[in-house]
PDB file of C-alpha atoms and ligand atoms in Angstrom:
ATOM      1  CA  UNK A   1      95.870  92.096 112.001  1.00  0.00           C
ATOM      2  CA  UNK A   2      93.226  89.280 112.670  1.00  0.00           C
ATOM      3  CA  UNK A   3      91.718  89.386 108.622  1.00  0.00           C
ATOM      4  CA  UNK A   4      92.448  87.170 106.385  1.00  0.00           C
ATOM      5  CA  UNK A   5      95.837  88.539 104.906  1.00  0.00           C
ATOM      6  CA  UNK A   6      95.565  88.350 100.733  1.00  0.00           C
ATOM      7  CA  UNK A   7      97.296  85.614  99.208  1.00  0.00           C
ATOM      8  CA  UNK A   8      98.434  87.464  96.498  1.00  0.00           C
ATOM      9  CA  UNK A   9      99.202  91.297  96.044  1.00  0.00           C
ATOM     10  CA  UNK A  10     100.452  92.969  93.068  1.00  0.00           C
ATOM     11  CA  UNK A  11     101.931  96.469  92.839  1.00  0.00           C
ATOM     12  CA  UNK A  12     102.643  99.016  89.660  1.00  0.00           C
ATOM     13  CA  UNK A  13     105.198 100.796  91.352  1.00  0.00           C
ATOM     14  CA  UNK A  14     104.429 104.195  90.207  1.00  0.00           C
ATOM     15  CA  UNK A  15     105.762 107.502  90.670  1.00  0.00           C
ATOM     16  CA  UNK A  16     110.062 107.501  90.955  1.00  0.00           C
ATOM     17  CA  UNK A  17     110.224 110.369  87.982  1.00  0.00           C
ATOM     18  CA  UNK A  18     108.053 112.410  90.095  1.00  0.00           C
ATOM     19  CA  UNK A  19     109.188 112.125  93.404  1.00  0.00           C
ATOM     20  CA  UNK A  20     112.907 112.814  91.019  1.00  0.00           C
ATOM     21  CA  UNK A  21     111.390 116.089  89.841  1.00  0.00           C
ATOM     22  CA  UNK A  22     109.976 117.157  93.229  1.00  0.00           C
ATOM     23  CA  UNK A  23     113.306 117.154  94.263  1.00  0.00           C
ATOM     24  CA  UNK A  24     115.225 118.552  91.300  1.00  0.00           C
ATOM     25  CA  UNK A  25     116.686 115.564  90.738  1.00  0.00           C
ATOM     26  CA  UNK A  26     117.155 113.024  87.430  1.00  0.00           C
ATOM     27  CA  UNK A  27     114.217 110.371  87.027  1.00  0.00           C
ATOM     28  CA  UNK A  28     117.188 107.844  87.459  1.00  0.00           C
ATOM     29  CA  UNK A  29     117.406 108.815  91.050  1.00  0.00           C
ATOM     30  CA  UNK A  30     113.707 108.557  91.746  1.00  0.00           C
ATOM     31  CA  UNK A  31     113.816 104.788  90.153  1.00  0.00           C
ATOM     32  CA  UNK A  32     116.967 104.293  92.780  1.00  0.00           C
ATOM     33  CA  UNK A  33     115.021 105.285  95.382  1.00  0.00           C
ATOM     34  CA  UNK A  34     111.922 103.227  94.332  1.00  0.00           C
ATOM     35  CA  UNK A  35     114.192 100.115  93.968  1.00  0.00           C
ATOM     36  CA  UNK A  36     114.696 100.613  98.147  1.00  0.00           C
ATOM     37  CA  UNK A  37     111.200 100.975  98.571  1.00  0.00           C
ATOM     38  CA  UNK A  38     110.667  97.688  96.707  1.00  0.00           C
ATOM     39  CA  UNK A  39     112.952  96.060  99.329  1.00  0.00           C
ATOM     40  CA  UNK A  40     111.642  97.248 102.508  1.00  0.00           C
ATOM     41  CA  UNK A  41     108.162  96.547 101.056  1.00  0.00           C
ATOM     42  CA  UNK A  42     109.035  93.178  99.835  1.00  0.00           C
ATOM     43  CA  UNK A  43     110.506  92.603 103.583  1.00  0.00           C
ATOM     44  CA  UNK A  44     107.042  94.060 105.163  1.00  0.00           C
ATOM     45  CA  UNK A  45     104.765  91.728 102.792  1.00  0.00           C
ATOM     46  CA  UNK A  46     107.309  88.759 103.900  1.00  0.00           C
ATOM     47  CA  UNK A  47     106.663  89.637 107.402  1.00  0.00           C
ATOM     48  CA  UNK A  48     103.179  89.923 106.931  1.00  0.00           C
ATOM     49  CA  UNK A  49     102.459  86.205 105.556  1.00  0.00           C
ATOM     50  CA  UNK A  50     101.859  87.481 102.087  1.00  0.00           C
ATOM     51  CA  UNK A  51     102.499  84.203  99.968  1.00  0.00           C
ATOM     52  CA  UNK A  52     102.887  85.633  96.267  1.00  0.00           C
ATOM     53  CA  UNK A  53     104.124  89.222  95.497  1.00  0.00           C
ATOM     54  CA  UNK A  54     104.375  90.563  91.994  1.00  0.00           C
ATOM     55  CA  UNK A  55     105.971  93.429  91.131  1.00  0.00           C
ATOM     56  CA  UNK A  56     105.641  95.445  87.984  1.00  0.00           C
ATOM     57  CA  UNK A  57     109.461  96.714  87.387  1.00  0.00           C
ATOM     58  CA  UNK A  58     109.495  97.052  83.578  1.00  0.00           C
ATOM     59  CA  UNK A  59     106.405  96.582  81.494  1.00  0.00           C
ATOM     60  CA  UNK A  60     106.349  95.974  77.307  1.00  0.00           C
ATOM     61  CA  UNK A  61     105.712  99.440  76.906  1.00  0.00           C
ATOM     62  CA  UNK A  62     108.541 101.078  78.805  1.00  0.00           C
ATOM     63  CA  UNK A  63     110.992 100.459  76.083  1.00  0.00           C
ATOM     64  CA  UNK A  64     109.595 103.930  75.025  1.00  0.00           C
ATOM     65  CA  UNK A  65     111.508 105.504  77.328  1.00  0.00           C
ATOM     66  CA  UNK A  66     114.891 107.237  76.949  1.00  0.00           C
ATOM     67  CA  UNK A  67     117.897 105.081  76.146  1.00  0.00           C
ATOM     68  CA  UNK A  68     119.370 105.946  79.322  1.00  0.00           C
ATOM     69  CA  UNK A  69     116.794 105.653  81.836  1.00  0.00           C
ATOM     70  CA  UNK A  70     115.968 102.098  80.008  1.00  0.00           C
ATOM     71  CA  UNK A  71     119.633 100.798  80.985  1.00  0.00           C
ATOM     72  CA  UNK A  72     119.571 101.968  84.786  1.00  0.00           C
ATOM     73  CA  UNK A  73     116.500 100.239  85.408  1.00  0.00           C
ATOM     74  CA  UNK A  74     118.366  97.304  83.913  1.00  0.00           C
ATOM     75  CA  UNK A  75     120.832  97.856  85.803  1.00  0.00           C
ATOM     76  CA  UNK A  76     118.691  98.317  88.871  1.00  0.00           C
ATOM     77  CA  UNK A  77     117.031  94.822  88.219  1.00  0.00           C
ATOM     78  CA  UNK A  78     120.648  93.241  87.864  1.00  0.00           C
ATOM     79  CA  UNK A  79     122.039  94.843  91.240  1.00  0.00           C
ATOM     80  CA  UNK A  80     118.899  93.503  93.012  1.00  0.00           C
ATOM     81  CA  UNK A  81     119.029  90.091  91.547  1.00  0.00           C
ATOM     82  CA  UNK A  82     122.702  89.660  92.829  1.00  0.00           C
ATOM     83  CA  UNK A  83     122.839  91.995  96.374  1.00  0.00           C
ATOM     84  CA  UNK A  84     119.474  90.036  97.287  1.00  0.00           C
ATOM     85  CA  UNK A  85     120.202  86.330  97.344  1.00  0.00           C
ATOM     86  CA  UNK A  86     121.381  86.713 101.040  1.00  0.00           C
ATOM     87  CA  UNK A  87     118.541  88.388 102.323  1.00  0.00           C
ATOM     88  CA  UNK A  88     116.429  85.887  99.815  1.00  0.00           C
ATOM     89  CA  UNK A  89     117.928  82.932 101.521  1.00  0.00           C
ATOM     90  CA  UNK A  90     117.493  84.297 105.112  1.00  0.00           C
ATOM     91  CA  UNK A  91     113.835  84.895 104.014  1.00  0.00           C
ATOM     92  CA  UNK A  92     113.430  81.576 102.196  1.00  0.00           C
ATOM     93  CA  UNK A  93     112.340  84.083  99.765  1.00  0.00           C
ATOM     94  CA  UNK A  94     111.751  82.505  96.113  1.00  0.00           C
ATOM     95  CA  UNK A  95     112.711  84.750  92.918  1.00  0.00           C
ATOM     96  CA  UNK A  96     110.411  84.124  89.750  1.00  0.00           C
ATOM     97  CA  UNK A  97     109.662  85.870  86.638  1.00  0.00           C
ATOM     98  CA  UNK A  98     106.446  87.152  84.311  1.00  0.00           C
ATOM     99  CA  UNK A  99     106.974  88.269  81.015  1.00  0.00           C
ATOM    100  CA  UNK A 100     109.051  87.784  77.779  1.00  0.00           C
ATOM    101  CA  UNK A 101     112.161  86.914  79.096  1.00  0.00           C
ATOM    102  CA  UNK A 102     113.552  85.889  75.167  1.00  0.00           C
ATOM    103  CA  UNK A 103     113.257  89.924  75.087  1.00  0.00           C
ATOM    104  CA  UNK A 104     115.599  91.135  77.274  1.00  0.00           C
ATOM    105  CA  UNK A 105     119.236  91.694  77.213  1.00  0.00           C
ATOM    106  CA  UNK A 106     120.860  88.312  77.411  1.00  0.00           C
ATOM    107  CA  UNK A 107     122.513  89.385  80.294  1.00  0.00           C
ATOM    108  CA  UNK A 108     119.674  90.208  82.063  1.00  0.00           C
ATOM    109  CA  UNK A 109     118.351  87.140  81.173  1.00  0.00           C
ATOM    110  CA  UNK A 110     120.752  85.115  82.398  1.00  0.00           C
ATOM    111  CA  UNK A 111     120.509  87.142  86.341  1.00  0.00           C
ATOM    112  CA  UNK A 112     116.792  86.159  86.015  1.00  0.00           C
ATOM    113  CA  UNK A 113     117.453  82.319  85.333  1.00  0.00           C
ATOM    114  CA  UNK A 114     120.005  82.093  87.558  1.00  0.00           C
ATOM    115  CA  UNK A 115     118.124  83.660  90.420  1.00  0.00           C
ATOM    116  CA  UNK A 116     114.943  81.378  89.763  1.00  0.00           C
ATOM    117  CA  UNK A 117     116.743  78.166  90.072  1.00  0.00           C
ATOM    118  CA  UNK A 118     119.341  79.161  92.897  1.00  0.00           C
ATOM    119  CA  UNK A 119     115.894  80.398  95.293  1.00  0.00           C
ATOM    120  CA  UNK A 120     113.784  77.116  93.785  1.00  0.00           C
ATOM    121  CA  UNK A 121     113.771  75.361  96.611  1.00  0.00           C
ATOM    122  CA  UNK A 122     112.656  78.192  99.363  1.00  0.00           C
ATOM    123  CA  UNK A 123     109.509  77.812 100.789  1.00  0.00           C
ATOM    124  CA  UNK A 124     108.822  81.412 102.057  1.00  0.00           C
ATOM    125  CA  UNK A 125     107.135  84.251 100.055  1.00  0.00           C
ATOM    126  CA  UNK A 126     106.866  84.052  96.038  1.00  0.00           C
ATOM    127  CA  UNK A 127     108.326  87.358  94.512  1.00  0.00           C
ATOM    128  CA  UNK A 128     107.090  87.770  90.756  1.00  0.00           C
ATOM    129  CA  UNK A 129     109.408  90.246  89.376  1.00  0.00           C
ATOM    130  CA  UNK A 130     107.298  91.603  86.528  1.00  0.00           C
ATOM    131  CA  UNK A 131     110.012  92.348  83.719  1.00  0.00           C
ATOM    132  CA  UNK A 132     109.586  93.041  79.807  1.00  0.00           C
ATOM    133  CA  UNK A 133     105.708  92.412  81.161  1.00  0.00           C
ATOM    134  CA  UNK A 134     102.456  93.267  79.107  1.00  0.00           C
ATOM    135  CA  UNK A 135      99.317  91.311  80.236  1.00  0.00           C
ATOM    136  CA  UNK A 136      98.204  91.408  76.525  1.00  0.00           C
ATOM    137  CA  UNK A 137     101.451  90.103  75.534  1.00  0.00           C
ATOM    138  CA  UNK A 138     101.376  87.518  77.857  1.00  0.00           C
ATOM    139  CA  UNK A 139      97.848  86.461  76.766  1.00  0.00           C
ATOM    140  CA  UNK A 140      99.397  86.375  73.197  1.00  0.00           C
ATOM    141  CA  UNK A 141     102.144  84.524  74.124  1.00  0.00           C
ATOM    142  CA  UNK A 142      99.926  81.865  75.602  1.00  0.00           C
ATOM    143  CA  UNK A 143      98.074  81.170  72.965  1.00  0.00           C
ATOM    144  CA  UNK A 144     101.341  80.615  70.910  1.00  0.00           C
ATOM    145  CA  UNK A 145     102.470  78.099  73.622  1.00  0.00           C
ATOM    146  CA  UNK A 146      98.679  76.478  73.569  1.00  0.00           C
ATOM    147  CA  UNK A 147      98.772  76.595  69.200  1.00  0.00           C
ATOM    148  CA  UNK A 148     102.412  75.073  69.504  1.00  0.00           C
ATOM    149  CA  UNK A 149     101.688  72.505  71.595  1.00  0.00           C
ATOM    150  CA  UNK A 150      98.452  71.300  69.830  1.00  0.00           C
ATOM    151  CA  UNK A 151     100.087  70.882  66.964  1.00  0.00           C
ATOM    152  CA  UNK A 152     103.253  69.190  67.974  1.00  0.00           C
ATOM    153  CA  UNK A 153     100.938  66.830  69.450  1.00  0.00           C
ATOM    154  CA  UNK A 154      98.338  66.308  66.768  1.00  0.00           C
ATOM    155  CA  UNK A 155     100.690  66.955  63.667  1.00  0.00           C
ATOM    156  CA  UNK A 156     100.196  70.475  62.761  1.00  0.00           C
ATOM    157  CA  UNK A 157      96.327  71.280  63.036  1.00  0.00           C
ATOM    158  CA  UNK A 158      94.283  72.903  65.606  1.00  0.00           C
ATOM    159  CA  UNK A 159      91.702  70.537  66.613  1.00  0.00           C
ATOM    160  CA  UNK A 160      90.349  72.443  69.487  1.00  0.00           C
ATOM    161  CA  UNK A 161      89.699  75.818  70.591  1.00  0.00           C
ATOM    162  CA  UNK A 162      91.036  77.195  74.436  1.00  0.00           C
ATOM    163  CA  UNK A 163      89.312  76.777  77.222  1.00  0.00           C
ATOM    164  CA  UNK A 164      89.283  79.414  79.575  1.00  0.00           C
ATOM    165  CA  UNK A 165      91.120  76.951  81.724  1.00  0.00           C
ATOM    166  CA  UNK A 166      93.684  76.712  78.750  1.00  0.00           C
ATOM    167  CA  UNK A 167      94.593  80.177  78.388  1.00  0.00           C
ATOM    168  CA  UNK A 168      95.216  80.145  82.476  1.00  0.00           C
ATOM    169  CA  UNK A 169      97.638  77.270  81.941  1.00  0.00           C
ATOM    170  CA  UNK A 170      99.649  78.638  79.489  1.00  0.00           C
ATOM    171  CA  UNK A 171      99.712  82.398  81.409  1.00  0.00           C
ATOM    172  CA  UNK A 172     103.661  82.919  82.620  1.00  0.00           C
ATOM    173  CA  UNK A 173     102.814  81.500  86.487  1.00  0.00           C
ATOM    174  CA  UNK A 174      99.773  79.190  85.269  1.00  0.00           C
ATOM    175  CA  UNK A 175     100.227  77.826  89.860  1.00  0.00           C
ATOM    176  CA  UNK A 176     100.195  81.320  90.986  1.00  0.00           C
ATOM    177  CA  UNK A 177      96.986  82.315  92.442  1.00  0.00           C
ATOM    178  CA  UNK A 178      95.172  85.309  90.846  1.00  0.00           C
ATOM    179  CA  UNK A 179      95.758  88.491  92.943  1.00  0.00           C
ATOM    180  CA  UNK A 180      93.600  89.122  95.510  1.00  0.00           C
ATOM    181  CA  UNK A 181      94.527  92.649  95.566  1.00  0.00           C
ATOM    182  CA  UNK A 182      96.465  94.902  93.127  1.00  0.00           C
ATOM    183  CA  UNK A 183      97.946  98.444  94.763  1.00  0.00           C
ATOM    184  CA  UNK A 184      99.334 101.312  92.761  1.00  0.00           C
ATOM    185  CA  UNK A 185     100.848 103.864  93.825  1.00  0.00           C
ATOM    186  CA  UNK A 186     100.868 107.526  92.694  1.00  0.00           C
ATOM    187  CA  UNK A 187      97.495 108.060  91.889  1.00  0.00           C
ATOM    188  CA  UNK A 188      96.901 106.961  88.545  1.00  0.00           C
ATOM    189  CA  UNK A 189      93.614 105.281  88.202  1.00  0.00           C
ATOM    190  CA  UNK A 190      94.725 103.061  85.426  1.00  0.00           C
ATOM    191  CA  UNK A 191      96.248  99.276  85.527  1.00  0.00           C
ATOM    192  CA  UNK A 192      98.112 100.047  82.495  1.00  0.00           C
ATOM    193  CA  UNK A 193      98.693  96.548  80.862  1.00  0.00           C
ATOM    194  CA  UNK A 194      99.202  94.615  84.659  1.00  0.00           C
ATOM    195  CA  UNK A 195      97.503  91.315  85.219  1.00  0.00           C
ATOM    196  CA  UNK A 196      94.991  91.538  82.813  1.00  0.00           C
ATOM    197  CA  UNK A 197      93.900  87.758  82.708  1.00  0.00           C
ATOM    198  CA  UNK A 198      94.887  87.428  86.585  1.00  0.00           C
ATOM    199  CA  UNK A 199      93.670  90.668  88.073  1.00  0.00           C
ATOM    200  CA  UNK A 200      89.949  89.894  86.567  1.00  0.00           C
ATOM    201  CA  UNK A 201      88.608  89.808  90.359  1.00  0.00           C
ATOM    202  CA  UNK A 202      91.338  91.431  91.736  1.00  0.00           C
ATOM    203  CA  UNK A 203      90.398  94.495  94.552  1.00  0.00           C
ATOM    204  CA  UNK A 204      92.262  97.872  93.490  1.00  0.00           C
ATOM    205  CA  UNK A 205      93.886 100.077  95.704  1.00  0.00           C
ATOM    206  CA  UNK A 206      95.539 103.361  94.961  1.00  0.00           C
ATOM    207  CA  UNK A 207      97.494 105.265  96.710  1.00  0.00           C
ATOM    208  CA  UNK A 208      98.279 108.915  96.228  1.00  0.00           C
ATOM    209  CA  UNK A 209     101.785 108.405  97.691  1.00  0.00           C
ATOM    210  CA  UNK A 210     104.723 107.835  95.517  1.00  0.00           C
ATOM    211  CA  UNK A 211     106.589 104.629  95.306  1.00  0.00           C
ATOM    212  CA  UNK A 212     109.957 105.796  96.849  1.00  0.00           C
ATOM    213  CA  UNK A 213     108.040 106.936 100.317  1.00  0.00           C
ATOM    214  CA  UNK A 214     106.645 103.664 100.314  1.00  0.00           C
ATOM    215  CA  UNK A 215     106.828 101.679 103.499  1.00  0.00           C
ATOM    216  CA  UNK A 216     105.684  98.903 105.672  1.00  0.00           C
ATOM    217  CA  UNK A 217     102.723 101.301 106.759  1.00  0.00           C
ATOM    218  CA  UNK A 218     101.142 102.306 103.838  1.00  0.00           C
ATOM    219  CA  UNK A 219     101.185  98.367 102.294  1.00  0.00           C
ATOM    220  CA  UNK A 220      99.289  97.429 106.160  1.00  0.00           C
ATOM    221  CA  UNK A 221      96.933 100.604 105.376  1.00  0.00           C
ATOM    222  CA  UNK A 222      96.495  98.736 101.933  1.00  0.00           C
ATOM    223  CA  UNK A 223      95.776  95.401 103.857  1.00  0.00           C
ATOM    224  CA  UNK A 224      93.354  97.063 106.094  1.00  0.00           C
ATOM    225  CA  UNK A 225      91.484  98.481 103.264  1.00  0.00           C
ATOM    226  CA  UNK A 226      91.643  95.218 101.529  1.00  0.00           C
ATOM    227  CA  UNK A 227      89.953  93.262 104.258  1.00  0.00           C
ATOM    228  CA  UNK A 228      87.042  95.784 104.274  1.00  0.00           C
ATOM    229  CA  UNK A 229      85.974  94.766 100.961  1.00  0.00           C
ATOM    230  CA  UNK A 230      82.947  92.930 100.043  1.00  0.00           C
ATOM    231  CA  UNK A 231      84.017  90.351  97.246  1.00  0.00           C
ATOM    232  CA  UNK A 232      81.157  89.105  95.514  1.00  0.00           C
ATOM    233  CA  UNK A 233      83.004  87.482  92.105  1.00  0.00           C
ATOM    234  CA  UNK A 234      80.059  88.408  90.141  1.00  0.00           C
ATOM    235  CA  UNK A 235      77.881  86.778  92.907  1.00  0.00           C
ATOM    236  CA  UNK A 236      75.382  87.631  95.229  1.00  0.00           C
ATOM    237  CA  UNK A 237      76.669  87.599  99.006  1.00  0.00           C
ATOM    238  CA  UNK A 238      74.389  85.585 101.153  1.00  0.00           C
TER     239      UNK A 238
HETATM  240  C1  LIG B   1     107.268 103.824  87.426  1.00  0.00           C
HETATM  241  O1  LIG B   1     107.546 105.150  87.795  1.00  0.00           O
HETATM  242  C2  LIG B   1     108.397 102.957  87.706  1.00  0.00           C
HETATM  243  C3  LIG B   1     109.086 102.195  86.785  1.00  0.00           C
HETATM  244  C4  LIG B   1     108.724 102.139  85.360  1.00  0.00           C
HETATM  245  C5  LIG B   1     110.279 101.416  87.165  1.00  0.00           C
HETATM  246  C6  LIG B   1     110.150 100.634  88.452  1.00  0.00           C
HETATM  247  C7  LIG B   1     111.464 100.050  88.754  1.00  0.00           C
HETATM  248  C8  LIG B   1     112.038  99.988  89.964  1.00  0.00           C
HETATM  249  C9  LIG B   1     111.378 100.455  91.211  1.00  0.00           C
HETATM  250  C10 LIG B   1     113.406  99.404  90.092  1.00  0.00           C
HETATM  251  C11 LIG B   1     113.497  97.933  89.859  1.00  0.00           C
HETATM  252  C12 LIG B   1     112.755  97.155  90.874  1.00  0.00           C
HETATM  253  C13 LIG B   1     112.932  95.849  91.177  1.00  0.00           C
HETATM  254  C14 LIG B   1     112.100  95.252  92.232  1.00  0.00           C
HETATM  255  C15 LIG B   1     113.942  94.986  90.531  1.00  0.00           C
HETATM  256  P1  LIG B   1     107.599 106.263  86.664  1.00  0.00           P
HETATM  257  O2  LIG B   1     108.995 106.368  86.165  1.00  0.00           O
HETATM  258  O3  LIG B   1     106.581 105.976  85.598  1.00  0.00           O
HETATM  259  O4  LIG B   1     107.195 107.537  87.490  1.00  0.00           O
HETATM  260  P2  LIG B   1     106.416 108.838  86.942  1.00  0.00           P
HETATM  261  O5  LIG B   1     105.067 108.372  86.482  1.00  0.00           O
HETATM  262  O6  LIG B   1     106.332 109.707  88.165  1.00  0.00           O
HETATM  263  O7  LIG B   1     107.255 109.417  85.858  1.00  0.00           O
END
């Protein structure tokens, strides 16, 4: 590939219960399947030169689901964070998080933080594991950190109203580059609460395929797609 590769891809990873039920099998076996595809993709966008890749694994709104299928993707998240640190390492790959961590299962929490500050220092590809994430919550939550911080610092009144370039630095990954391009899979034509603030300018791509066939030739099919775009920003191209 000579085009420019995007900085910065997100993915909603769409589509484990149904690949399940094609198969006559329990969602929880479609979301095992989709954590392997989130490894050999995350391996494929390494390879490729991608610098920042977020994944959507758990958003605000899945807590809706069944009790049971809630815990294994939990549990999915957990066994990544702690089979992956070799592979991280090898990669120079750097774990981070987006969303409200202070809402997860303190255990969970604590195989988050500790995978953030023992891949800190590796200077390969960003992975943004997306976890207990809602881009309205986020937004919400930084305009808490913006209100709590003006008013530790001036007493306790608001003497100023956000910026744009406020709200960006109080996002979860204010250094992270916006995506350049966000991919779903599955063929929903929705972002469903992913990247709202970020993914403004962000080029879509869906894909009909579901996430556990995903593999390092449908995310270069994405790429190829992506660098056919026109991006404009709201401009005129001259
Ligand atoms: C959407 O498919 C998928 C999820 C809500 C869970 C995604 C989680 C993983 C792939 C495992 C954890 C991954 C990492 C990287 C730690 P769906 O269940 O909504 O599918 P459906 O629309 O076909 O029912």
């Amino acid at each position: 590939m000579e085009k420019a590769i995007p900085a910065h891809v997100g993915i909603i990873m769409d589509g484990n219960g149904r690949w399940a039920k094609h198969r006559g099998l329990v969602r929880t076996q479609g979301h095992l399947e989709g954590l392997k595809a989130a490894k050999r993709i995350v391996k494929a966008a390494s390879d490729l030169g991608i610098k920042f890749l977020t994944l959507y694994a758990f958003s605000t709104e899945n807590w809706k689901r069944a009790e049971e299928e809630v815990g294994f993707i939990m549990g999915l998240v957990k066994q990544y964070l702690r089979a992956e640190f070799d592979f991280s390492k090898r990669n120079k790959i750097r774990v981070r998080h987006a969303g409200n961590i202070d809402g997860l299962p303190v255990d969970i929490q604590k195989e988050i933080t500790d995978s953030i500050e023992s891949t800190k220092d590796f200077n390969g590809m960003q992975v943004i594991l997306a976890i207990n994430y809602g881009g309205r919550d986020e937004i919400t939550r930084a305009f808490k950190r913006f209100v709590n911080e003006i008013n530790a610092r001036t007493g306790d009144s608001i003497d100023k109203y956000p910026t744009e370039n406020d709200i960006r630095n109080y996002l979860d990954n204010p250094d992270v580059p916006d995506p350049d391009l966000i991919i779903r899979s599955a063929g929903e034509y929705r972002t469903s609460n992913f990247l709202l603030w970020e993914g403004a300018y962000s080029e879509i791509y869906i894909s009909q395929k579901l996430w556990p066939d995903w593999d390092k030739e449908d995310l270069e099919t994405a790429i190829t797609d992506y660098q056919g775009r026109d991006r404009r920003f709201g401009g005129v191209k001259t």
